[in-house]
PDB file of C-alpha atoms in Angstrom:
ATOM      1  CA  MET M   1      -0.020   0.023  -0.011  1.00 97.00           C
ATOM      2  CA  ASP M   2       1.121   3.470  -0.835  1.00 98.00           C
ATOM      3  CA  LEU M   3       0.784   6.311   1.734  1.00 97.00           C
ATOM      4  CA  ASN M   4       0.667   9.772   0.341  1.00 97.00           C
ATOM      5  CA  ALA M   5       0.319  13.251   1.658  1.00 96.00           C
ATOM      6  CA  ASP M   6      -0.147  16.720   0.259  1.00 95.00           C
ATOM      7  CA  LEU M   7       3.163  18.806   0.775  1.00 96.00           C
ATOM      8  CA  GLY M   8       4.842  22.052  -0.245  1.00 96.00           C
ATOM      9  CA  GLU M   9       1.517  24.078   0.491  1.00 94.00           C
ATOM     10  CA  GLY M  10       3.265  27.080   1.988  1.00 89.00           C
ATOM     11  CA  PHE M  11       3.703  30.325   0.074  1.00 89.00           C
ATOM     12  CA  GLY M  12       6.482  32.918   0.648  1.00 86.00           C
ATOM     13  CA  ALA M  13       6.702  33.401   4.439  1.00 80.00           C
ATOM     14  CA  TRP M  14       3.641  31.340   5.142  1.00 83.00           C
ATOM     15  CA  GLN M  15       4.286  27.735   5.916  1.00 81.00           C
ATOM     16  CA  PHE M  16       1.718  24.857   6.417  1.00 79.00           C
ATOM     17  CA  GLY M  17       2.464  21.483   7.923  1.00 82.00           C
ATOM     18  CA  ASP M  18       5.695  19.855   8.613  1.00 91.00           C
ATOM     19  CA  ASP M  19       6.919  18.520   5.227  1.00 95.00           C
ATOM     20  CA  ALA M  20      10.134  17.205   6.568  1.00 95.00           C
ATOM     21  CA  ALA M  21       8.581  15.083   9.244  1.00 96.00           C
ATOM     22  CA  LEU M  22       5.847  13.760   6.973  1.00 96.00           C
ATOM     23  CA  LEU M  23       8.478  12.833   4.411  1.00 97.00           C
ATOM     24  CA  ASP M  24       9.946  10.314   6.932  1.00 97.00           C
ATOM     25  CA  LEU M  25       6.531   8.570   7.179  1.00 96.00           C
ATOM     26  CA  ILE M  26       5.117   8.505   3.623  1.00 97.00           C
ATOM     27  CA  THR M  27       5.986   6.839   0.401  1.00 98.00           C
ATOM     28  CA  SER M  28       4.623   9.399  -2.088  1.00 98.00           C
ATOM     29  CA  ALA M  29       4.523  13.154  -1.865  1.00 98.00           C
ATOM     30  CA  ASN M  30       1.804  15.253  -3.778  1.00 98.00           C
ATOM     31  CA  VAL M  31       3.703  18.556  -4.190  1.00 98.00           C
ATOM     32  CA  ALA M  32       1.799  21.768  -4.812  1.00 98.00           C
ATOM     33  CA  CYS M  33       2.920  23.283  -8.036  1.00 98.00           C
ATOM     34  CA  GLY M  34       2.387  27.089  -7.355  1.00 97.00           C
ATOM     35  CA  PHE M  35      -1.146  27.597  -8.447  1.00 98.00           C
ATOM     36  CA  HIS M  36      -3.230  26.704  -5.302  1.00 97.00           C
ATOM     37  CA  ALA M  37      -0.143  26.822  -3.095  1.00 97.00           C
ATOM     38  CA  GLY M  38       3.565  26.594  -3.170  1.00 97.00           C
ATOM     39  CA  ASP M  39       6.243  28.551  -4.804  1.00 97.00           C
ATOM     40  CA  ALA M  40       9.659  28.105  -6.563  1.00 97.00           C
ATOM     41  CA  ALA M  41      11.647  27.922  -3.306  1.00 96.00           C
ATOM     42  CA  THR M  42       9.172  25.622  -1.684  1.00 97.00           C
ATOM     43  CA  MET M  43       8.993  23.273  -4.612  1.00 98.00           C
ATOM     44  CA  ARG M  44      12.739  23.090  -4.854  1.00 98.00           C
ATOM     45  CA  ARG M  45      13.151  22.342  -1.010  1.00 97.00           C
ATOM     46  CA  VAL M  46      10.504  19.558  -0.922  1.00 98.00           C
ATOM     47  CA  CYS M  47      11.707  17.882  -4.127  1.00 98.00           C
ATOM     48  CA  ALA M  48      15.199  17.841  -2.668  1.00 98.00           C
ATOM     49  CA  LEU M  49      13.972  16.380   0.650  1.00 98.00           C
ATOM     50  CA  ALA M  50      11.854  13.763  -1.169  1.00 98.00           C
ATOM     51  CA  ALA M  51      14.680  12.648  -3.309  1.00 98.00           C
ATOM     52  CA  GLU M  52      16.983  12.306  -0.333  1.00 98.00           C
ATOM     53  CA  ARG M  53      14.419   9.980   1.352  1.00 98.00           C
ATOM     54  CA  GLY M  54      13.480   8.071  -1.684  1.00 98.00           C
ATOM     55  CA  VAL M  55       9.937   9.290  -1.640  1.00 98.00           C
ATOM     56  CA  ALA M  56       8.053   9.406  -5.017  1.00 98.00           C
ATOM     57  CA  VAL M  57       7.127  12.939  -6.210  1.00 98.00           C
ATOM     58  CA  GLY M  58       3.780  13.688  -7.641  1.00 98.00           C
ATOM     59  CA  ALA M  59       2.492  16.846  -9.233  1.00 98.00           C
ATOM     60  CA  GLN M  60      -0.537  18.109  -7.183  1.00 98.00           C
ATOM     61  CA  VAL M  61      -2.140  20.351  -9.792  1.00 98.00           C
ATOM     62  CA  GLY M  62      -4.819  22.866  -8.906  1.00 98.00           C
ATOM     63  CA  TYR M  63      -6.813  25.877  -9.936  1.00 98.00           C
ATOM     64  CA  ARG M  64      -5.011  29.191 -10.133  1.00 97.00           C
ATOM     65  CA  ASP M  65      -6.335  30.309  -6.753  1.00 97.00           C
ATOM     66  CA  LEU M  66      -3.762  31.130  -4.093  1.00 95.00           C
ATOM     67  CA  ALA M  67      -6.285  33.230  -2.092  1.00 94.00           C
ATOM     68  CA  GLY M  68      -8.789  30.359  -1.869  1.00 95.00           C
ATOM     69  CA  PHE M  69      -6.112  27.542  -1.521  1.00 94.00           C
ATOM     70  CA  GLY M  70      -7.548  25.959  -4.635  1.00 95.00           C
ATOM     71  CA  ARG M  71     -10.795  24.965  -2.783  1.00 94.00           C
ATOM     72  CA  ARG M  72     -13.090  27.267  -4.779  1.00 96.00           C
ATOM     73  CA  HIS M  73     -14.613  25.902  -7.960  1.00 96.00           C
ATOM     74  CA  ILE M  74     -13.521  27.703 -11.249  1.00 97.00           C
ATOM     75  CA  ALA M  75     -15.292  27.153 -14.576  1.00 97.00           C
ATOM     76  CA  TYR M  76     -12.371  26.754 -16.852  1.00 96.00           C
ATOM     77  CA  ALA M  77     -12.332  26.573 -20.656  1.00 97.00           C
ATOM     78  CA  PHE M  78     -11.014  23.117 -21.689  1.00 98.00           C
ATOM     79  CA  ALA M  79      -7.865  24.423 -23.344  1.00 98.00           C
ATOM     80  CA  ASP M  80      -7.101  26.713 -20.397  1.00 98.00           C
ATOM     81  CA  LEU M  81      -7.253  23.984 -17.822  1.00 98.00           C
ATOM     82  CA  ARG M  82      -5.295  21.581 -20.013  1.00 98.00           C
ATOM     83  CA  ASP M  83      -2.499  24.125 -20.600  1.00 98.00           C
ATOM     84  CA  GLU M  84      -2.361  25.345 -17.009  1.00 98.00           C
ATOM     85  CA  THR M  85      -2.049  21.757 -15.873  1.00 98.00           C
ATOM     86  CA  VAL M  86       0.859  21.197 -18.293  1.00 98.00           C
ATOM     87  CA  TYR M  87       2.442  24.434 -17.013  1.00 98.00           C
ATOM     88  CA  GLN M  88       2.362  23.017 -13.409  1.00 98.00           C
ATOM     89  CA  LEU M  89       3.667  19.643 -14.393  1.00 98.00           C
ATOM     90  CA  GLY M  90       6.599  21.338 -16.209  1.00 98.00           C
ATOM     91  CA  ALA M  91       7.425  23.637 -13.238  1.00 98.00           C
ATOM     92  CA  LEU M  92       7.616  20.829 -10.798  1.00 98.00           C
ATOM     93  CA  GLU M  93       9.507  18.598 -13.255  1.00 98.00           C
ATOM     94  CA  ALA M  94      12.294  21.257 -13.392  1.00 98.00           C
ATOM     95  CA  PHE M  95      12.920  21.143  -9.680  1.00 98.00           C
ATOM     96  CA  CYS M  96      12.694  17.369  -9.635  1.00 98.00           C
ATOM     97  CA  ARG M  97      15.550  17.225 -12.206  1.00 98.00           C
ATOM     98  CA  ILE M  98      17.679  19.519 -10.148  1.00 98.00           C
ATOM     99  CA  ALA M  99      17.016  17.094  -7.084  1.00 98.00           C
ATOM    100  CA  GLY M 100      17.831  14.011  -9.208  1.00 98.00           C
ATOM    101  CA  THR M 101      14.362  12.720  -9.465  1.00 98.00           C
ATOM    102  CA  ARG M 102      11.327  13.206 -11.681  1.00 98.00           C
ATOM    103  CA  VAL M 103       7.553  13.783 -11.434  1.00 98.00           C
ATOM    104  CA  ARG M 104       6.106  10.258 -10.991  1.00 98.00           C
ATOM    105  CA  TYR M 105       2.369  10.928 -11.268  1.00 98.00           C
ATOM    106  CA  LEU M 106      -0.314  13.499 -11.244  1.00 98.00           C
ATOM    107  CA  LYS M 107      -3.021  14.268  -8.534  1.00 98.00           C
ATOM    108  CA  PRO M 108      -5.564  17.057  -8.714  1.00 98.00           C
ATOM    109  CA  HIS M 109      -6.087  19.166  -5.686  1.00 97.00           C
ATOM    110  CA  GLY M 110      -9.040  20.429  -3.787  1.00 94.00           C
ATOM    111  CA  ALA M 111     -11.914  21.898  -5.817  1.00 96.00           C
ATOM    112  CA  LEU M 112     -10.278  20.508  -8.993  1.00 98.00           C
ATOM    113  CA  TYR M 113     -10.196  17.044  -7.409  1.00 96.00           C
ATOM    114  CA  HIS M 114     -13.853  17.127  -6.784  1.00 94.00           C
ATOM    115  CA  ALA M 115     -14.743  18.767 -10.013  1.00 97.00           C
ATOM    116  CA  ALA M 116     -12.897  16.109 -12.068  1.00 97.00           C
ATOM    117  CA  ALA M 117     -14.722  13.397 -10.141  1.00 95.00           C
ATOM    118  CA  THR M 118     -18.030  14.435 -11.766  1.00 95.00           C
ATOM    119  CA  ASP M 119     -17.394  17.013 -14.394  1.00 97.00           C
ATOM    120  CA  GLU M 120     -16.500  15.332 -17.741  1.00 98.00           C
ATOM    121  CA  ALA M 121     -15.030  18.507 -19.346  1.00 98.00           C
ATOM    122  CA  GLN M 122     -12.610  19.331 -16.551  1.00 98.00           C
ATOM    123  CA  ALA M 123     -11.645  15.550 -16.181  1.00 98.00           C
ATOM    124  CA  ALA M 124     -10.973  15.501 -19.923  1.00 98.00           C
ATOM    125  CA  ALA M 125      -8.750  18.530 -19.698  1.00 98.00           C
ATOM    126  CA  LEU M 126      -6.623  16.753 -17.099  1.00 98.00           C
ATOM    127  CA  VAL M 127      -6.454  13.619 -19.231  1.00 98.00           C
ATOM    128  CA  ALA M 128      -5.459  15.649 -22.242  1.00 98.00           C
ATOM    129  CA  ALA M 129      -2.677  17.280 -20.235  1.00 98.00           C
ATOM    130  CA  VAL M 130      -1.233  13.968 -19.123  1.00 98.00           C
ATOM    131  CA  THR M 131      -1.464  12.372 -22.529  1.00 98.00           C
ATOM    132  CA  GLY M 132       0.177  15.344 -24.146  1.00 98.00           C
ATOM    133  CA  TYR M 133       2.899  15.622 -21.485  1.00 98.00           C
ATOM    134  CA  ASP M 134       3.909  12.023 -20.625  1.00 98.00           C
ATOM    135  CA  ARG M 135       1.437   9.157 -21.187  1.00 98.00           C
ATOM    136  CA  GLU M 136       3.509   7.033 -18.613  1.00 98.00           C
ATOM    137  CA  LEU M 137       2.476   9.249 -15.778  1.00 98.00           C
ATOM    138  CA  PRO M 138      -0.251   7.552 -13.614  1.00 98.00           C
ATOM    139  CA  VAL M 139      -3.290   9.572 -12.426  1.00 98.00           C
ATOM    140  CA  LEU M 140      -3.977   9.378  -8.776  1.00 98.00           C
ATOM    141  CA  CYS M 141      -7.736  10.010  -8.141  1.00 98.00           C
ATOM    142  CA  LEU M 142     -10.881   8.818  -6.513  1.00 93.00           C
ATOM    143  CA  ALA M 143     -11.995   5.268  -7.404  1.00 87.00           C
ATOM    144  CA  GLY M 144     -14.903   5.198  -9.913  1.00 89.00           C
ATOM    145  CA  SER M 145     -14.760   8.873 -10.665  1.00 95.00           C
ATOM    146  CA  VAL M 146     -15.293  10.399 -14.009  1.00 97.00           C
ATOM    147  CA  LEU M 147     -11.628  11.232 -14.070  1.00 98.00           C
ATOM    148  CA  ALA M 148     -10.759   7.624 -13.411  1.00 97.00           C
ATOM    149  CA  GLN M 149     -12.930   6.441 -16.152  1.00 98.00           C
ATOM    150  CA  LEU M 150     -11.628   8.954 -18.803  1.00 98.00           C
ATOM    151  CA  ALA M 151      -8.051   8.365 -17.879  1.00 98.00           C
ATOM    152  CA  ALA M 152      -8.467   4.516 -18.118  1.00 98.00           C
ATOM    153  CA  GLY M 153     -10.172   5.043 -21.434  1.00 98.00           C
ATOM    154  CA  ALA M 154      -7.283   7.072 -22.734  1.00 98.00           C
ATOM    155  CA  GLY M 155      -4.884   4.163 -21.733  1.00 98.00           C
ATOM    156  CA  LEU M 156      -3.439   5.934 -18.743  1.00 98.00           C
ATOM    157  CA  ARG M 157      -2.751   4.017 -15.462  1.00 98.00           C
ATOM    158  CA  VAL M 158      -5.324   4.942 -12.889  1.00 98.00           C
ATOM    159  CA  VAL M 159      -4.375   4.579  -9.195  1.00 98.00           C
ATOM    160  CA  ALA M 160      -7.394   4.557  -6.824  1.00 97.00           C
ATOM    161  CA  GLU M 161      -6.978   6.648  -3.739  1.00 97.00           C
ATOM    162  CA  GLY M 162      -8.707   6.623  -0.412  1.00 96.00           C
ATOM    163  CA  PHE M 163      -8.597   9.204   2.364  1.00 95.00           C
ATOM    164  CA  ALA M 164      -7.839   8.198   5.912  1.00 94.00           C
ATOM    165  CA  ASP M 165      -8.902  11.469   7.323  1.00 92.00           C
ATOM    166  CA  ARG M 166     -12.045  12.264   5.301  1.00 93.00           C
ATOM    167  CA  SER M 167     -15.658  11.098   5.679  1.00 95.00           C
ATOM    168  CA  TYR M 168     -17.420   9.419   2.871  1.00 96.00           C
ATOM    169  CA  GLN M 169     -21.042   9.614   1.559  1.00 94.00           C
ATOM    170  CA  PRO M 170     -22.987   6.398   0.863  1.00 95.00           C
ATOM    171  CA  ASN M 171     -22.316   6.944  -2.947  1.00 92.00           C
ATOM    172  CA  GLY M 172     -18.588   6.689  -2.347  1.00 91.00           C
ATOM    173  CA  MET M 173     -17.880  10.492  -2.800  1.00 90.00           C
ATOM    174  CA  LEU M 174     -16.296  12.518  -0.112  1.00 92.00           C
ATOM    175  CA  VAL M 175     -18.387  14.532   2.204  1.00 93.00           C
ATOM    176  CA  PRO M 176     -17.842  18.159   1.130  1.00 89.00           C
ATOM    177  CA  ARG M 177     -15.500  20.202   3.389  1.00 86.00           C
ATOM    178  CA  SER M 178     -18.355  22.665   3.949  1.00 85.00           C
ATOM    179  CA  ALA M 179     -20.401  19.978   5.596  1.00 90.00           C
ATOM    180  CA  PRO M 180     -20.085  19.064   9.351  1.00 89.00           C
ATOM    181  CA  GLY M 181     -17.812  16.055  10.109  1.00 89.00           C
ATOM    182  CA  ALA M 182     -16.136  16.084   6.643  1.00 92.00           C
ATOM    183  CA  LEU M 183     -12.683  15.827   8.318  1.00 91.00           C
ATOM    184  CA  LEU M 184     -11.815  13.046  10.771  1.00 91.00           C
ATOM    185  CA  THR M 185      -9.874  14.708  13.695  1.00 86.00           C
ATOM    186  CA  ASP M 186      -9.355  11.740  16.017  1.00 89.00           C
ATOM    187  CA  PRO M 187      -6.047  10.141  15.048  1.00 89.00           C
ATOM    188  CA  ALA M 188      -7.195   6.693  16.247  1.00 91.00           C
ATOM    189  CA  ALA M 189     -10.280   6.907  13.945  1.00 92.00           C
ATOM    190  CA  VAL M 190      -8.001   8.040  11.028  1.00 93.00           C
ATOM    191  CA  ALA M 191      -5.686   5.050  11.619  1.00 94.00           C
ATOM    192  CA  ALA M 192      -8.656   2.604  11.850  1.00 95.00           C
ATOM    193  CA  GLN M 193     -10.135   3.858   8.566  1.00 96.00           C
ATOM    194  CA  ALA M 194      -6.706   3.449   6.828  1.00 97.00           C
ATOM    195  CA  VAL M 195      -6.412  -0.127   8.005  1.00 97.00           C
ATOM    196  CA  HIS M 196     -10.038  -0.959   6.868  1.00 95.00           C
ATOM    197  CA  MET M 197      -9.239   0.485   3.431  1.00 97.00           C
ATOM    198  CA  ALA M 198      -6.050  -1.501   3.098  1.00 97.00           C
ATOM    199  CA  THR M 199      -7.083  -4.829   4.495  1.00 97.00           C
ATOM    200  CA  ARG M 200     -10.826  -4.925   3.725  1.00 96.00           C
ATOM    201  CA  GLY M 201     -11.171  -2.653   0.792  1.00 96.00           C
ATOM    202  CA  THR M 202     -14.153  -0.917   2.468  1.00 96.00           C
ATOM    203  CA  VAL M 203     -14.914   2.228   4.355  1.00 96.00           C
ATOM    204  CA  THR M 204     -17.853   3.129   6.657  1.00 96.00           C
ATOM    205  CA  ALA M 205     -19.998   6.002   5.312  1.00 96.00           C
ATOM    206  CA  VAL M 206     -21.538   8.746   7.307  1.00 95.00           C
ATOM    207  CA  ASP M 207     -24.828   6.959   7.401  1.00 95.00           C
ATOM    208  CA  GLY M 208     -23.173   3.763   8.936  1.00 95.00           C
ATOM    209  CA  SER M 209     -23.246   1.797   5.779  1.00 96.00           C
ATOM    210  CA  THR M 210     -20.304  -0.114   4.593  1.00 96.00           C
ATOM    211  CA  ILE M 211     -19.169   0.800   1.024  1.00 95.00           C
ATOM    212  CA  PRO M 212     -16.509  -0.712  -1.195  1.00 95.00           C
ATOM    213  CA  CYS M 213     -13.299   1.335  -1.290  1.00 94.00           C
ATOM    214  CA  PRO M 214     -10.506  -0.774  -3.044  1.00 94.00           C
ATOM    215  CA  VAL M 215      -7.433   1.512  -3.263  1.00 96.00           C
ATOM    216  CA  GLU M 216      -3.770   1.411  -4.021  1.00 97.00           C
ATOM    217  CA  SER M 217      -2.894   4.611  -2.189  1.00 98.00           C
ATOM    218  CA  ILE M 218      -4.104   6.201   1.116  1.00 97.00           C
ATOM    219  CA  CYS M 219      -3.904  10.006   1.627  1.00 96.00           C
ATOM    220  CA  LEU M 220      -3.326  12.070   4.637  1.00 87.00           C
ATOM    221  CA  HIS M 221      -3.627  15.854   4.503  1.00 81.00           C
ATOM    222  CA  GLY M 222      -0.436  17.459   5.625  1.00 74.00           C
ATOM    223  CA  ASP M 223      -2.070  20.869   6.406  1.00 71.00           C
ATOM    224  CA  THR M 224      -4.372  19.674   9.104  1.00 74.00           C
ATOM    225  CA  PRO M 225      -3.529  19.994  12.830  1.00 74.00           C
ATOM    226  CA  GLY M 226      -1.747  16.939  14.225  1.00 80.00           C
ATOM    227  CA  ALA M 227      -1.041  15.572  10.790  1.00 86.00           C
ATOM    228  CA  VAL M 228       2.331  14.158  11.682  1.00 91.00           C
ATOM    229  CA  HIS M 229       0.948  12.326  14.819  1.00 90.00           C
ATOM    230  CA  ALA M 230      -1.882  10.999  12.622  1.00 90.00           C
ATOM    231  CA  ALA M 231       0.634   9.879  10.075  1.00 93.00           C
ATOM    232  CA  GLU M 232       2.707   8.014  12.643  1.00 94.00           C
ATOM    233  CA  LEU M 233      -0.341   6.241  13.881  1.00 94.00           C
ATOM    234  CA  VAL M 234      -1.532   5.305  10.523  1.00 95.00           C
ATOM    235  CA  ARG M 235       1.821   3.941   9.418  1.00 96.00           C
ATOM    236  CA  ALA M 236       2.266   1.955  12.683  1.00 97.00           C
ATOM    237  CA  ALA M 237      -1.393   0.580  12.334  1.00 97.00           C
ATOM    238  CA  LEU M 238      -0.804  -0.513   8.756  1.00 97.00           C
ATOM    239  CA  VAL M 239       2.556  -2.163   9.578  1.00 97.00           C
ATOM    240  CA  GLU M 240       0.907  -3.863  12.567  1.00 97.00           C
ATOM    241  CA  ALA M 241      -1.843  -5.148  10.339  1.00 97.00           C
ATOM    242  CA  GLY M 242       0.735  -6.705   8.093  1.00 97.00           C
ATOM    243  CA  VAL M 243       0.352  -4.239   5.248  1.00 97.00           C
ATOM    244  CA  GLY M 244       3.701  -3.425   3.398  1.00 96.00           C
ATOM    245  CA  LEU M 245       4.173   0.215   2.558  1.00 97.00           C
ATOM    246  CA  THR M 246       5.741   1.133  -0.888  1.00 97.00           C
ATOM    247  CA  ALA M 247       5.160   3.736  -3.478  1.00 98.00           C
ATOM    248  CA  PHE M 248       2.888   2.663  -6.311  1.00 97.00           C
ATOM    249  CA  VAL M 249       5.398   3.843  -8.923  1.00 92.00           C
TER     250      VAL M 249
END
């Protein structure tokens, strides 16, 4: 099982999360590419730290929305979203090359992640960006989403992702962040959900029902309070359950 986290989400003097500590615990790093968060210095630093630790680097592409942290929906034209995605891939790739590594996959962030799960036009723009840039790049996304379907249809590798620290709706979609209980804050509950995903391929939805959740990668959000402690518990719980941890690429 792969364990990933969103990193490099500071900007200028503003820093979010403990990237260095999380890189000691995860196997894949979703690095912000400067649109929803991150900047050149941050990208360079995180890529170097990831390379030193042998952690796979993925491009976490988002809307051009620093003020909203990429969590506000933007109605993009197809070509604009495609090209801005390629732009972000190229920016992160440059810092990966300097660090002696490379971009290993793509994952959308925030509002773009949710839009691509249901919006065919935005999902298609992301697929077009990947196929144009590098068809060998896997797409990390929600299992069963529109993005997953279109990416698979285009011949791209789709890696199904589950969230240890997010609540699920009965239809398999994430509870919107604007809704109560969208984020799991109890580290023990976060670890338990990760183990269920990894060993049973299921998750308990907010209505108490058990829904399928077969995943290859489990995500933790690095910007939430207590993220490092939660990641320590998740990693320990997975190892105790006999789940080997390794990057999916």
